[in-house]
Coordinates of C-alpha atoms and ligand atoms in Angstrom, one line a residue:
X130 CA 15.0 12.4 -19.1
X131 CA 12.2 12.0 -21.2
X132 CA 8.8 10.1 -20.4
X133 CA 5.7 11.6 -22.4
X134 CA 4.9 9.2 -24.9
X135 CA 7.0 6.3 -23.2
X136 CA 5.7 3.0 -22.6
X137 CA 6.0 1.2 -19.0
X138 CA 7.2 -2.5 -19.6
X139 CA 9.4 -3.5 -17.7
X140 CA 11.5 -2.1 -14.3
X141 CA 14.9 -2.4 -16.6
X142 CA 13.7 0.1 -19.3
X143 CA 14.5 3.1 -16.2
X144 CA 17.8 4.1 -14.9
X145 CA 18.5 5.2 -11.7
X146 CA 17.3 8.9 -12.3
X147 CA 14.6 8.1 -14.0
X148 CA 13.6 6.3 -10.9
X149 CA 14.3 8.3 -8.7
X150 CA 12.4 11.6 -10.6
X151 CA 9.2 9.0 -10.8
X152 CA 9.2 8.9 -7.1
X153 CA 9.8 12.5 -6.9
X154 CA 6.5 12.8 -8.4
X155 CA 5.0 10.6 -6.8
X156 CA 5.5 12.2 -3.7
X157 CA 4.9 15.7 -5.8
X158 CA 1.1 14.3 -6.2
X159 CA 0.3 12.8 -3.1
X160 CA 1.1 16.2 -1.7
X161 CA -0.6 18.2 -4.1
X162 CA -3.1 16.5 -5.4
X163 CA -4.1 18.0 -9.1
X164 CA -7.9 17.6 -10.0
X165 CA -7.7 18.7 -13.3
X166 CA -4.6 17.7 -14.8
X167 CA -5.8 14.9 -17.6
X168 CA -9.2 16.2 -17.8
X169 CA -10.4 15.3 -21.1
X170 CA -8.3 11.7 -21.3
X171 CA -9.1 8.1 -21.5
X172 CA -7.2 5.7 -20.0
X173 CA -8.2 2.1 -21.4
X174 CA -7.9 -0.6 -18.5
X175 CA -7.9 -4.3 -20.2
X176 CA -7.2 -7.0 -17.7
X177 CA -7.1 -10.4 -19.1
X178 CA -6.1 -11.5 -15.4
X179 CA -7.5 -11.5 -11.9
X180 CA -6.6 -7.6 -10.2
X181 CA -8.1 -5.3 -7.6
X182 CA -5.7 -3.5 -6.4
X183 CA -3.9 -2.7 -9.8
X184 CA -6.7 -2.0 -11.6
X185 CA -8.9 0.1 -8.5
X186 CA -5.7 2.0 -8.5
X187 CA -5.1 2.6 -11.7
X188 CA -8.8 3.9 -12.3
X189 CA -8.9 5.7 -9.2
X190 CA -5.4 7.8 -9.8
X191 CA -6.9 8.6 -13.4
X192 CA -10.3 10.0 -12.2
X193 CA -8.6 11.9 -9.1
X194 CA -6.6 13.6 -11.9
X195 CA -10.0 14.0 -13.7
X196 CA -9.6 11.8 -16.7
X197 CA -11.9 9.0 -17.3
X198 CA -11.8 5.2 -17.8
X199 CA -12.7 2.4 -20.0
X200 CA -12.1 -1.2 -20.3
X201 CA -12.7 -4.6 -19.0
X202 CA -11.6 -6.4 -16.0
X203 CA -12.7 -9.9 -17.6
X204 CA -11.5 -11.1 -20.9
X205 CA -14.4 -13.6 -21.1
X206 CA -16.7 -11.2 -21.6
X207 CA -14.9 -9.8 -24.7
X208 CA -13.7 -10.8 -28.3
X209 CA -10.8 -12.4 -26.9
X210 CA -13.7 -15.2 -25.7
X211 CA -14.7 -15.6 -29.8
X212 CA -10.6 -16.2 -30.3
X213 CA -9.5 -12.2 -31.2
X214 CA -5.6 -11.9 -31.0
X215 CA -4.1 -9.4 -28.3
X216 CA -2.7 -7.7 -31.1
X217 CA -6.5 -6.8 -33.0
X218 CA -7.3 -6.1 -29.4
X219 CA -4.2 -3.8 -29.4
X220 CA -4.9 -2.1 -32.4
X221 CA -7.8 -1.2 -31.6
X222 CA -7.7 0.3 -28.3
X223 CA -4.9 2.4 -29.5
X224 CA -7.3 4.3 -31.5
X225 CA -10.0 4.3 -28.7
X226 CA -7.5 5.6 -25.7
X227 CA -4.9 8.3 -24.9
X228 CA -2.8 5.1 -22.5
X229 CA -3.4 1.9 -22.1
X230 CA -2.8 -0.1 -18.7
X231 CA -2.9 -4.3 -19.1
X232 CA -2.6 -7.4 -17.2
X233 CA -2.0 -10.2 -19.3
X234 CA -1.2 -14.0 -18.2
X235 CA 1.7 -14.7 -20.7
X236 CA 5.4 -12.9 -19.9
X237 CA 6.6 -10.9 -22.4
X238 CA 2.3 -9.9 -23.5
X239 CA 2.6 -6.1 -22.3
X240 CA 5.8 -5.8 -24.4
X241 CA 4.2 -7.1 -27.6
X242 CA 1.1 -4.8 -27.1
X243 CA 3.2 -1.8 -27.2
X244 CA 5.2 -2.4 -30.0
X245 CA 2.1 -2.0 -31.4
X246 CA 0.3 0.9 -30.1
X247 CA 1.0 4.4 -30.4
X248 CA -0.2 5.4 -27.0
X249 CA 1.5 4.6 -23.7
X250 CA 1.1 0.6 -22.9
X251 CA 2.0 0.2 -19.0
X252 CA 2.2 -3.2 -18.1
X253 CA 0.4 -3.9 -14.9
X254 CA 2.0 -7.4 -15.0
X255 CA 2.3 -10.4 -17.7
X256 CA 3.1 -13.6 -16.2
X257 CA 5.7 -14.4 -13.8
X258 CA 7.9 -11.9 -15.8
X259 CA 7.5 -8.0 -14.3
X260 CA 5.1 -5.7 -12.6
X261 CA 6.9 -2.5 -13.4
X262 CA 4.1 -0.2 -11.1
X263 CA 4.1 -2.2 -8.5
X264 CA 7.8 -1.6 -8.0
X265 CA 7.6 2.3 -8.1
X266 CA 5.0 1.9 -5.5
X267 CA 7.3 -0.6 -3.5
X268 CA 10.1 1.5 -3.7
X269 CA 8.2 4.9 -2.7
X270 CA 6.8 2.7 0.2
X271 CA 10.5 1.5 1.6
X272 CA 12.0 5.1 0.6
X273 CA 8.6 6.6 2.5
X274 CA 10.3 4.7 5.8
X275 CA 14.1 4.5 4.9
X276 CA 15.2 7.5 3.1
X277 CA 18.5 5.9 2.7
X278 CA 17.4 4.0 0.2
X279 CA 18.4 6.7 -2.9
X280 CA 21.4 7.4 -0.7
X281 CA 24.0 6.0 -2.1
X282 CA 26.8 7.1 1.2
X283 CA 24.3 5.4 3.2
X284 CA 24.7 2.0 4.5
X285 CA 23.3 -0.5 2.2
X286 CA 19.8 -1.5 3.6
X287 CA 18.9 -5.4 4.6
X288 CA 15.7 -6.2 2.4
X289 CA 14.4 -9.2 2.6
X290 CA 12.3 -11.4 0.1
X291 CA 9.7 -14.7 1.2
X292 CA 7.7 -16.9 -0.3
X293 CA 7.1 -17.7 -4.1
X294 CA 10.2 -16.1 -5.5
X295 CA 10.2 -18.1 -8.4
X296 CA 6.6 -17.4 -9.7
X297 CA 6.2 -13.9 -8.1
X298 CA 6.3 -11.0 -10.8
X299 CA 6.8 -8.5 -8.2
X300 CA 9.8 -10.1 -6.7
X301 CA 11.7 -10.3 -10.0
X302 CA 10.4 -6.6 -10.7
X303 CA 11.7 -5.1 -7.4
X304 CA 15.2 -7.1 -7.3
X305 CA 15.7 -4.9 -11.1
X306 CA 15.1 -1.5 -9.4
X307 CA 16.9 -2.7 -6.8
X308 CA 20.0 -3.1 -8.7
X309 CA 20.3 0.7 -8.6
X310 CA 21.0 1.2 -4.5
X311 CA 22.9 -0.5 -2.2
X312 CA 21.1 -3.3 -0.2
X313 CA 21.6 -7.1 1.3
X314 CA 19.1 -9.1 0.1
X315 CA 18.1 -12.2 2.0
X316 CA 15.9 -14.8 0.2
X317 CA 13.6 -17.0 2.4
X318 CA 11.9 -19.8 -0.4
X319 CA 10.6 -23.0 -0.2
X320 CA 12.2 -25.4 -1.5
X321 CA 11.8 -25.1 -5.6
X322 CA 10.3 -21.8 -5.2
X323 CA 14.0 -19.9 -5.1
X324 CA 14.8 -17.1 -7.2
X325 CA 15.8 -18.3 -10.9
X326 CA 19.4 -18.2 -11.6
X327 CA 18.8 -15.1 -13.8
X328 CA 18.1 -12.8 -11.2
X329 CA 20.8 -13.5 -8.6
X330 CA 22.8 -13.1 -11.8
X331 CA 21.5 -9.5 -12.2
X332 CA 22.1 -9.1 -8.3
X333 CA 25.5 -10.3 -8.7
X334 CA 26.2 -8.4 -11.4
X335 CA 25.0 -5.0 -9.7
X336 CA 26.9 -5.7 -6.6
X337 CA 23.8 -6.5 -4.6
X338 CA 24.6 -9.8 -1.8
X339 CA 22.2 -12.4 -1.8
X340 CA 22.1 -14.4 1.1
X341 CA 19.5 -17.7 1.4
X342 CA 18.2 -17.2 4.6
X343 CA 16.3 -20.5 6.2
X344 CA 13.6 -18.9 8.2
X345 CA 11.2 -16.2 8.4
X346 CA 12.1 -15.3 12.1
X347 CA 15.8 -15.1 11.5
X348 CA 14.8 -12.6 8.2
X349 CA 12.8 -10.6 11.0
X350 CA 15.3 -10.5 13.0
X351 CA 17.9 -9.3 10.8
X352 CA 16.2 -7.5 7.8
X353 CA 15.1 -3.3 7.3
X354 CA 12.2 -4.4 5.0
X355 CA 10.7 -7.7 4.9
X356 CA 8.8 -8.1 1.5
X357 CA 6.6 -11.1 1.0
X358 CA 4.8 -12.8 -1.0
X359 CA 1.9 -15.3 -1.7
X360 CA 2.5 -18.4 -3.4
X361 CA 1.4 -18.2 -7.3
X362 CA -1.1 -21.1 -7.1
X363 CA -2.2 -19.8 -10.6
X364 CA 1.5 -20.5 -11.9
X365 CA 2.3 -23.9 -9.8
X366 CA 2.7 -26.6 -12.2
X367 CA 1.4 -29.0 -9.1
X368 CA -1.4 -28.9 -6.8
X369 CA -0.3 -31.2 -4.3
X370 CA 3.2 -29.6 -3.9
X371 CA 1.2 -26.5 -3.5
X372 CA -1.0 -27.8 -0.8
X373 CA 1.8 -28.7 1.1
X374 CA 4.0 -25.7 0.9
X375 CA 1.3 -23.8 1.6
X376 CA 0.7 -25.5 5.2
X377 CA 4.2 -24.6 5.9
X378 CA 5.0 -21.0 5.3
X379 CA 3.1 -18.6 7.5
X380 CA 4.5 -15.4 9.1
X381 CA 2.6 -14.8 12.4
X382 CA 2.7 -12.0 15.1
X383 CA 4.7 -14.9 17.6
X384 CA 7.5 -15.2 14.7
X385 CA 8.1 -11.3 14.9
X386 CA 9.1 -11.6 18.7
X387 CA 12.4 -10.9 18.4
X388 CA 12.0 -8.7 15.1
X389 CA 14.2 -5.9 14.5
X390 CA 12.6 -3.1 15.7
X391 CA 13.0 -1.0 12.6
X392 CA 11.6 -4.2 10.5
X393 CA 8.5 -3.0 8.2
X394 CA 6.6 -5.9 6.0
X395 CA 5.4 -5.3 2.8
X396 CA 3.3 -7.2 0.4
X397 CA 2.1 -6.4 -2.6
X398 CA -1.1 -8.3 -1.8
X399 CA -3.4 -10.0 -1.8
X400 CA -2.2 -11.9 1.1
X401 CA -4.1 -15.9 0.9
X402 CA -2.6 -17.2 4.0
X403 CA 1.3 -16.1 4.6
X404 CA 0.6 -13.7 7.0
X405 CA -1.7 -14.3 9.6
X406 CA -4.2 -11.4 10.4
X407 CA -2.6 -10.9 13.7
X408 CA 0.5 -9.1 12.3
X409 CA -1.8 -6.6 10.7
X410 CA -1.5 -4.6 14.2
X411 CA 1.9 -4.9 14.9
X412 CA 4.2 -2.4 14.4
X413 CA 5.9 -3.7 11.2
X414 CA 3.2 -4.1 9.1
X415 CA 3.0 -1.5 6.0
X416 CA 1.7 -3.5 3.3
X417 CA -2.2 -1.6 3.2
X418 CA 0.2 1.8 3.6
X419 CA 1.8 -0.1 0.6
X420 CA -1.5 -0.2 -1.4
X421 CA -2.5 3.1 -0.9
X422 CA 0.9 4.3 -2.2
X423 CA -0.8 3.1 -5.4
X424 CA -2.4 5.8 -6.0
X425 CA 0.1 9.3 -5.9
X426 CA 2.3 6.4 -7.7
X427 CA 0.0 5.6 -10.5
X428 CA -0.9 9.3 -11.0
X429 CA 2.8 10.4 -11.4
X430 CA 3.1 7.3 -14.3
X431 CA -0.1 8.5 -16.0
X432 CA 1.1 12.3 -15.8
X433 CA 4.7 11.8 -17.0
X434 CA 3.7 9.5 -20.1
X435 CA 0.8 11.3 -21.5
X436 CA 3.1 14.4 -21.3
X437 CA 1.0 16.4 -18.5
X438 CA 3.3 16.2 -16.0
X439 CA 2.5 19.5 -13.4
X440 CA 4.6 22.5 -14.9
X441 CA 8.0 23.1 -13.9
X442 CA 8.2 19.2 -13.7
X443 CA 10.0 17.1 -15.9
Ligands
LIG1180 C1 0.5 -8.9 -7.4 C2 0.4 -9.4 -8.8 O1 -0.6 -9.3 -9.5 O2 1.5 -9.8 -9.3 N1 -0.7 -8.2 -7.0 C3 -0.7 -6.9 -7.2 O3 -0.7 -6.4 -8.3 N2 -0.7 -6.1 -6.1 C4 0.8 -10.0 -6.4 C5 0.1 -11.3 -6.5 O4 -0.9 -11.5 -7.2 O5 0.5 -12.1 -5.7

């Protein structure tokens, strides 16, 4: 198992292990936290799409572990405005910083950038493709309340995913790592918004069931972990079809009546209007939890692939 040097593209690029160690760390950091560990790093952020949490967190877990941060969280106020390439862009920064995190709007962008660089490229999204990070956080999250998860003599989990499963890079991300454990997977989609064929492919495949599911009650009812998601207005190709869908899908507290009691939501956030605010002080809800898991998460990536991963560690 090898990560110093390695770039963070997509969920698919790490097997089981591999996953399971970055967790490992993960936890390793949030409960030890190391002050000092890439002092004397740069970590170049370029976002060339809309982030706070990816990009707070990313910054944040690279100054906790005293290394410092450059970058832009705007691409209009950059050469990319006067017509520059990402791969000038990429060239570049490679020169400039020791890793290099980037959100880009086009699938497959992260993966061009770091056939180019020499430094780490993690991919804190590119289209509707992957969200790599967001999955190690996701999974540290469910593992955090289901330990089963890594087990694999444990029952399979029931996971649940709603909302824009189509668009929604974190979706397709998580349903990869997922391929590693056991779990039932129930899909609750508007119409035309259902997982491309692809994925349930991959799920197949793996061994993972998929079951459509038609409501967000009955995938309270029956599911462990209840991920959801908002719809990708930015990716819809119609606005009145978005409008409408919109109207319709909407998890509130009075839907989680007969939850199961185990049930925790997660979202990678933000949340526009799929769940309503009055879920936030329920029981199940762990999606801020969730985003704060971003952080020990982040650090353990930025450790392992710059090669300063805390001694004795792999
Ligand atoms: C997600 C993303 O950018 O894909 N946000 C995030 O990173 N937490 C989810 C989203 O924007 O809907």
């Amino acid at each position: 198992m090898h990560f110093a040097g390695r770039h963070v593209i997509s969920i698919a690029d790490f097997d089981r292990a591999e996953i399971i160690a970055i967790l490992d760390h993960a936890q390793r950091m949030a409960e030890a936290p190391q002050r000092d560990l890439l002092r004397g790093h740069l970590m170049a952020t370029l976002f060339f799409e809309p982030s706070t949490r990816t990009r707070l967190s990313f910054e944040a877990a690279m100054q906790k572990l005293g290394g410092r941060v450059i970058g832009f969280s705007d691409a209009a106020s950059t050469s990319a405005k006067k017509g520059e390439s990402l791969a000038d862009t990429i060239r570049m920064v490679e020169q400039y910083a020791d890793v290099i995190v980037m959100r880009h709007p086009r699938d497959g962008a992260a993966r061009l950038a770091a056939s180019l660089s020499r430094v780490p490229v993690i991919n804190g999204g590119d289209g509707g493709n992957q969200h790599p990070t967001q999955t190690f956080l996701d999974l540290y999250t469910i593992r955090s309340h289901f330990p089963q998860l890594t087990d694999a003599a444990a029952p399979p989990l029931t996971i649940g995913f709603a909302g824009d499963l189509r668009y929604g890079r974190t979706v397709h991300s998580l349903l990869h790592a997922l391929c590693h454990f056991r779990a039932n997977l129930l899909t609750v989609a508007p119409r035309g918004l259902e997982l491309p064929q692809s994925y349930l492919d991959d799920a197949a495949r793996a061994g993972l069931t998929v079951e459509a599911c038609p409501s967000l009650a009955e995938a309270a009812r029956r599911c462990d972990v209840l991920y959801m998601t908002r719809l990708q207005e930015e990716r819809f190709p119609d606005p009145l079809e978005f409008d409408h869908i919109k109207a319709t899908y909407r998890l509130t507290a009075a839907l989680l009546r007969d939850a199961n009691p185990r049930l925790r939501i997660l979202h990678p956030l933000p949340r526009v209007n799929e769940i309503a605010t009055d879920v936030d002080a329920t029981q199940h809800a762990a999606y801020f939890t969730q985003a704060g898991n971003g952080i020990p998460v982040r650090q353990a990536i930025l450790a392992l692939v710059t090669g300063h991963a805390a001694q004795g560690q792999p």
